[in-house]
Amino acid sequence: MVTRTVDLRSDTVTKPTEAMRAAMASADVDDDVLSGDPTAQRFEEEVARIMGKEAAVFVPSGTMGNLISVLVHCEVRGSEVILGDDSHIHIYENGGISSIGGVHPRTVKNNPDGTMDIDRIEAAIRHPDGALYYPTTRLICLENTHANCGGRCITAEYTDRVGKLARKHGLKLHIDGARIFNASAALGVPVHRLVQAADSVSVCLSKGLGAPVGSVIVGTKDFITKARRLRKTLGGGMRQIGVLCAAAYVALQDNVVKLEDDHRKAKIFADGLKEIKQLNVDASSVETNMVFFNINESSMISSISLCEALEKFGVLAMPASSTSVRVVIHYQISESDVHYALTSIKQAIQEILAVGTTK
């Protein structure tokens, strides 16, 4: 019987710490819709300060944070947003910007490092002369870190260039900053500098930071006023949310400093995978807490069969495609867990191959 569980599916699986639970239990709360929750207000002000923006609003999820942000910037139905073809907003958020907001996505190819070529972004901007035929471009979205590109970091210099392009054409820039603190830790650049060029940013609290629930949107006071109203429209206006914000505040205080260690362990994991001949991994691309590895076609092993075999060892991972697997390190994964997972992968592969040779 397996008594050990190493959950590498995502950094969303973290459990609240005792300090978070204690903060939740003692939080000073009120009705945030009616009069404002004091703990939520203090937390929102702190996040706005850290991000270098005027104001902030707590939302239940990153998906809602991105949806609200896009809809505030694209108030007119039929607006168009330029975003990466492999971005989270485009792929994983149920097409909400279109189905709910009437916003048309225009995708630009993501490079392996998560960026989009500046000239391709500019070429995707609709010319005013075509207003009779085309949607009106109003927004550009970036993602930092870029999840589907392996948790790669988007630099401040690149973001500045996109921001400059947006201003040149009278557009807004939104950053899906689900793991922006990971980017800050990896690049050694303050988080406010990474988002300096952005008009809005959504920041997830329940991934690497380990809070149980929630994200925060930051931007100008006027933007956040509109965002708060949309939050209510979408059913995100909650009551005593100080209970959740108290845990998130502890996460900010205690867990940002742990992100560098997550990145170190991810690199150990990638280096260990390089020693397994049936697998292929580009260790140089591991910049933060995500590791994607490929299964060699000649091995006749699928990502699904490998992940299923790993469950017998108590190791949980997520297929990224039919031939690739994603693992995500978080602060509740120890270095011992990393080595155990690597050993389990070796054993799982041997078992799969052994079964294959007896058929």
XYZ file of C-alpha atoms in Angstrom:
359
model
C 0.000 0.000 0.000
C 1.332 3.420 -0.993
C 1.490 5.765 1.988
C 3.257 8.672 0.301
C 1.661 11.151 -2.061
C 3.653 13.558 -4.194
C 1.187 15.733 -6.074
C 2.887 17.341 -9.060
C -0.241 18.038 -11.119
C -0.167 21.777 -10.405
C 0.775 24.396 -7.845
C -2.980 24.852 -7.348
C -3.071 21.745 -5.120
C -1.345 23.370 -2.154
C -3.156 23.244 1.182
C -3.461 26.302 3.466
C -0.847 26.400 6.199
C -1.621 26.568 9.916
C -0.710 30.268 9.833
C -3.237 30.819 7.037
C -5.932 28.919 8.895
C -5.276 30.933 12.053
C -5.469 34.199 10.111
C -8.745 33.113 8.539
C -10.218 32.258 11.925
C -9.369 35.637 13.451
C -10.004 37.893 10.426
C -11.892 41.146 10.957
C -14.742 40.925 8.429
C -17.810 42.712 7.116
C -20.086 42.508 4.070
C -17.824 43.390 1.164
C -20.734 44.084 -1.191
C -22.654 46.363 1.140
C -19.990 48.352 2.933
C -16.625 46.811 2.301
C -14.702 44.210 4.245
C -11.850 45.771 6.278
C -9.450 42.854 5.843
C -10.176 42.709 2.114
C -9.629 46.449 1.781
C -6.258 46.305 3.553
C -5.208 43.354 1.435
C -6.275 44.984 -1.830
C -4.378 48.149 -0.914
C -1.262 46.098 -0.157
C -1.399 44.211 -3.447
C -1.917 47.462 -5.371
C 1.132 48.909 -3.605
C 3.295 45.877 -4.369
C 2.217 45.894 -8.017
C 2.728 49.640 -8.383
C -0.877 50.330 -9.365
C -3.551 52.653 -7.981
C -6.129 50.123 -6.853
C -7.033 46.441 -6.647
C -10.035 44.147 -6.252
C -10.176 40.553 -4.975
C -11.926 38.027 -7.241
C -12.712 34.331 -6.754
C -10.479 33.045 -9.563
C -7.908 33.917 -12.174
C -10.374 33.069 -14.926
C -12.803 35.662 -13.566
C -9.946 38.131 -13.131
C -8.934 37.836 -16.773
C -12.529 37.912 -17.981
C -13.334 41.058 -16.018
C -10.159 42.756 -17.187
C -10.799 42.017 -20.854
C -14.427 43.124 -20.584
C -13.564 46.413 -18.883
C -11.029 47.261 -21.582
C -13.375 46.065 -24.347
C -16.650 47.630 -23.238
C -18.044 47.733 -26.784
C -19.237 44.371 -28.103
C -17.383 43.367 -31.223
C -14.060 44.583 -29.858
C -10.984 42.488 -30.542
C -8.138 41.392 -28.296
C -4.720 40.263 -29.534
C -3.281 37.385 -27.530
C -1.023 34.363 -27.851
C -2.332 31.262 -29.609
C -1.091 29.175 -26.670
C -2.243 31.539 -23.936
C -4.359 30.527 -20.957
C -7.072 33.077 -21.753
C -7.442 31.700 -25.267
C -7.292 27.979 -24.493
C -8.409 27.253 -20.948
C -10.998 29.841 -19.967
C -14.033 28.428 -21.777
C -14.005 31.143 -24.424
C -15.576 33.448 -21.855
C -14.378 36.660 -23.470
C -16.406 35.692 -26.547
C -19.408 33.889 -25.094
C -19.985 36.357 -22.274
C -18.321 39.555 -23.453
C -18.742 39.478 -27.207
C -14.986 40.049 -27.568
C -13.240 38.537 -30.576
C -9.804 36.915 -30.022
C -7.130 37.433 -32.651
C -4.250 35.093 -31.964
C -0.579 35.584 -32.665
C 1.815 32.646 -32.512
C 3.588 32.257 -29.200
C 7.324 31.722 -29.463
C 8.859 28.918 -27.344
C 9.771 31.516 -24.686
C 6.175 32.719 -24.367
C 6.646 35.992 -26.236
C 4.993 37.041 -29.490
C 6.986 38.779 -32.206
C 6.397 42.519 -31.944
C 5.990 42.914 -35.695
C 3.369 40.153 -35.723
C 1.455 41.866 -32.929
C 1.505 45.132 -34.843
C 0.420 43.404 -38.050
C -2.570 41.936 -36.193
C -3.868 45.371 -35.148
C -6.873 46.260 -37.285
C -6.546 49.389 -39.410
C -9.291 51.975 -38.815
C -10.015 52.008 -42.548
C -11.437 48.502 -42.177
C -13.892 49.385 -39.398
C -16.835 48.546 -41.643
C -15.643 44.964 -41.986
C -13.416 44.043 -39.037
C -13.627 43.999 -35.245
C -11.963 46.975 -33.548
C -8.686 46.159 -31.811
C -8.731 47.503 -28.252
C -6.453 45.286 -26.157
C -3.271 43.206 -26.129
C -2.809 40.419 -23.565
C 0.430 38.866 -22.324
C 0.943 35.980 -19.887
C 3.731 35.908 -17.288
C 4.943 33.318 -16.566
C 3.701 31.588 -19.695
C 2.326 28.229 -18.578
C 2.041 26.352 -21.875
C 5.540 27.459 -22.830
C 6.957 25.772 -19.757
C 6.615 28.501 -17.158
C 8.915 30.820 -19.095
C 9.439 34.381 -17.863
C 8.514 37.484 -19.831
C 11.051 40.249 -19.221
C 10.277 43.821 -18.258
C 12.051 45.033 -21.397
C 9.832 42.937 -23.673
C 6.699 44.026 -21.817
C 7.799 47.646 -22.167
C 8.047 47.186 -25.927
C 4.541 45.746 -26.109
C 3.256 48.554 -23.891
C 4.870 51.131 -26.146
C 3.240 49.500 -29.172
C -0.142 49.499 -27.425
C 0.110 53.203 -26.614
C 1.196 53.995 -30.169
C -2.075 52.549 -31.458
C -4.313 53.719 -28.613
C -4.695 50.211 -27.166
C -4.578 48.828 -23.624
C -2.275 46.123 -22.265
C -3.429 43.430 -19.830
C -1.116 40.884 -18.217
C -2.365 37.498 -17.081
C 0.020 37.389 -14.139
C -1.121 34.082 -12.703
C 2.496 33.334 -11.742
C 3.966 36.838 -11.928
C 5.721 36.389 -8.568
C 7.501 33.328 -9.989
C 8.724 35.498 -12.858
C 9.892 38.147 -10.411
C 11.819 35.602 -8.347
C 13.409 33.956 -11.387
C 14.410 37.205 -13.098
C 15.438 39.015 -9.912
C 13.239 41.946 -10.917
C 10.639 43.561 -8.601
C 7.142 42.565 -9.576
C 6.017 46.176 -10.025
C 8.725 46.638 -12.650
C 7.534 43.600 -14.602
C 4.038 45.091 -14.932
C 4.966 48.762 -15.186
C 3.777 49.016 -18.802
C 0.485 47.237 -18.164
C -2.882 48.915 -17.738
C -4.175 45.957 -15.739
C -2.851 42.740 -14.224
C -4.547 39.678 -12.758
C -2.517 38.027 -10.007
C -3.293 34.502 -8.792
C -2.951 33.828 -5.066
C -3.751 30.105 -5.029
C -0.886 28.805 -7.171
C 2.734 29.200 -6.073
C 1.769 31.482 -3.207
C -0.378 28.743 -1.708
C -3.488 30.663 -0.636
C -6.628 28.506 -0.715
C -8.725 30.727 -3.000
C -8.613 33.824 -5.116
C -6.923 36.271 -7.434
C -6.526 40.038 -7.473
C -6.936 42.482 -10.349
C -4.907 45.700 -10.242
C -5.131 48.869 -12.333
C -6.226 52.472 -12.145
C -8.943 53.553 -9.702
C -11.394 54.059 -12.554
C -10.591 50.640 -14.009
C -11.067 48.914 -10.639
C -14.378 50.709 -10.062
C -15.652 49.221 -13.315
C -14.079 45.861 -12.476
C -15.811 45.760 -9.099
C -19.185 46.320 -10.789
C -18.509 43.559 -13.314
C -17.450 41.245 -10.495
C -20.918 41.676 -9.009
C -22.571 41.092 -12.397
C -20.668 37.812 -12.830
C -21.607 36.578 -9.354
C -18.238 37.275 -7.819
C -19.459 39.832 -5.291
C -18.946 37.889 -2.069
C -19.676 38.806 1.525
C -17.128 38.299 4.318
C -14.201 37.788 1.943
C -11.755 38.930 4.598
C -11.676 35.272 5.634
C -10.052 34.486 2.282
C -7.985 37.650 2.018
C -6.459 36.982 5.446
C -5.014 33.705 4.171
C -3.821 35.396 0.989
C -2.071 38.073 3.027
C -0.146 35.357 4.915
C 0.743 33.797 1.563
C 2.225 37.095 0.393
C 4.221 37.483 3.590
C 5.447 33.905 3.956
C 5.589 32.210 0.579
C 6.946 34.655 -1.993
C 10.402 34.046 -0.548
C 9.977 30.291 -1.109
C 9.524 30.556 -4.867
C 13.256 30.561 -5.600
C 13.536 27.224 -3.814
C 10.668 25.852 -5.918
C 12.621 26.846 -9.017
C 15.772 25.178 -7.666
C 13.896 21.928 -7.082
C 12.364 22.105 -10.554
C 15.861 22.269 -12.027
C 16.894 19.249 -9.934
C 13.877 17.429 -11.303
C 14.752 18.327 -14.886
C 18.364 17.259 -14.440
C 17.162 13.938 -13.035
C 14.872 13.358 -15.997
C 17.831 13.776 -18.345
C 19.250 10.557 -16.899
C 16.226 8.502 -18.012
C 16.868 7.340 -21.575
C 13.185 6.950 -22.520
C 12.567 10.637 -21.760
C 13.685 13.920 -23.228
C 13.739 17.268 -21.457
C 15.217 20.655 -22.270
C 16.583 21.524 -18.836
C 17.757 24.938 -20.052
C 14.106 25.941 -20.612
C 13.191 25.313 -16.960
C 13.118 28.839 -15.570
C 10.545 28.589 -12.801
C 8.522 25.806 -11.174
C 7.284 23.963 -14.262
C 8.913 21.029 -16.008
C 7.628 19.602 -19.286
C 9.216 16.401 -20.555
C 8.698 14.335 -23.675
C 8.515 10.579 -24.019
C 10.631 9.217 -26.850
C 8.432 7.727 -29.564
C 10.632 4.637 -29.795
C 9.826 3.728 -26.191
C 6.169 2.941 -27.025
C 5.053 4.637 -23.790
C 2.237 7.172 -23.718
C 1.899 10.060 -21.305
C -1.390 8.633 -20.063
C 0.061 5.192 -19.357
C 3.014 6.744 -17.553
C 0.830 8.949 -15.362
C -1.441 6.007 -14.566
C 1.566 3.886 -13.614
C 2.907 6.670 -11.404
C -0.317 6.763 -9.401
C 0.572 3.323 -8.026
C 3.576 4.992 -6.402
C 1.518 7.907 -5.090
C 3.016 10.303 -7.638
C 0.479 12.460 -9.449
C 1.382 14.167 -12.725
C -0.553 15.594 -15.664
C -0.325 14.587 -19.331
C 0.350 17.670 -21.461
C -0.126 15.788 -24.742
C -0.068 12.199 -25.931
C 3.731 12.176 -25.640
C 4.523 14.795 -22.997
C 3.981 15.256 -19.269
C 3.869 18.349 -17.069
C 4.991 18.498 -13.470
C 4.757 21.560 -11.254
C 6.786 22.129 -8.108
C 5.377 24.068 -5.162
C 6.482 24.840 -1.632
C 4.838 21.713 -0.230
C 7.047 19.520 -2.413
C 10.332 18.747 -0.660
C 13.637 17.877 -2.282
C 13.085 14.353 -0.959
C 9.750 14.295 -2.825
C 11.560 15.277 -6.015
C 14.012 12.391 -5.724
C 11.215 9.968 -4.810
C 9.235 11.063 -7.880
C 12.265 10.568 -10.133
C 12.814 7.078 -8.747
C 9.124 6.319 -9.223
C 9.260 7.448 -12.861
C 12.163 5.085 -13.516
C 10.322 2.189 -11.874
C 7.032 2.995 -13.622
C 8.746 2.994 -17.014
C 10.428 -0.330 -16.269
C 7.072 -1.862 -15.291
C 5.346 -0.574 -18.437
C 8.125 -1.881 -20.657
C 8.143 -5.231 -18.851
C 4.428 -5.681 -19.476
C 4.910 -4.684 -23.100
C 7.575 -7.335 -23.710
C 5.405 -10.135 -22.314
C 2.469 -9.441 -24.624
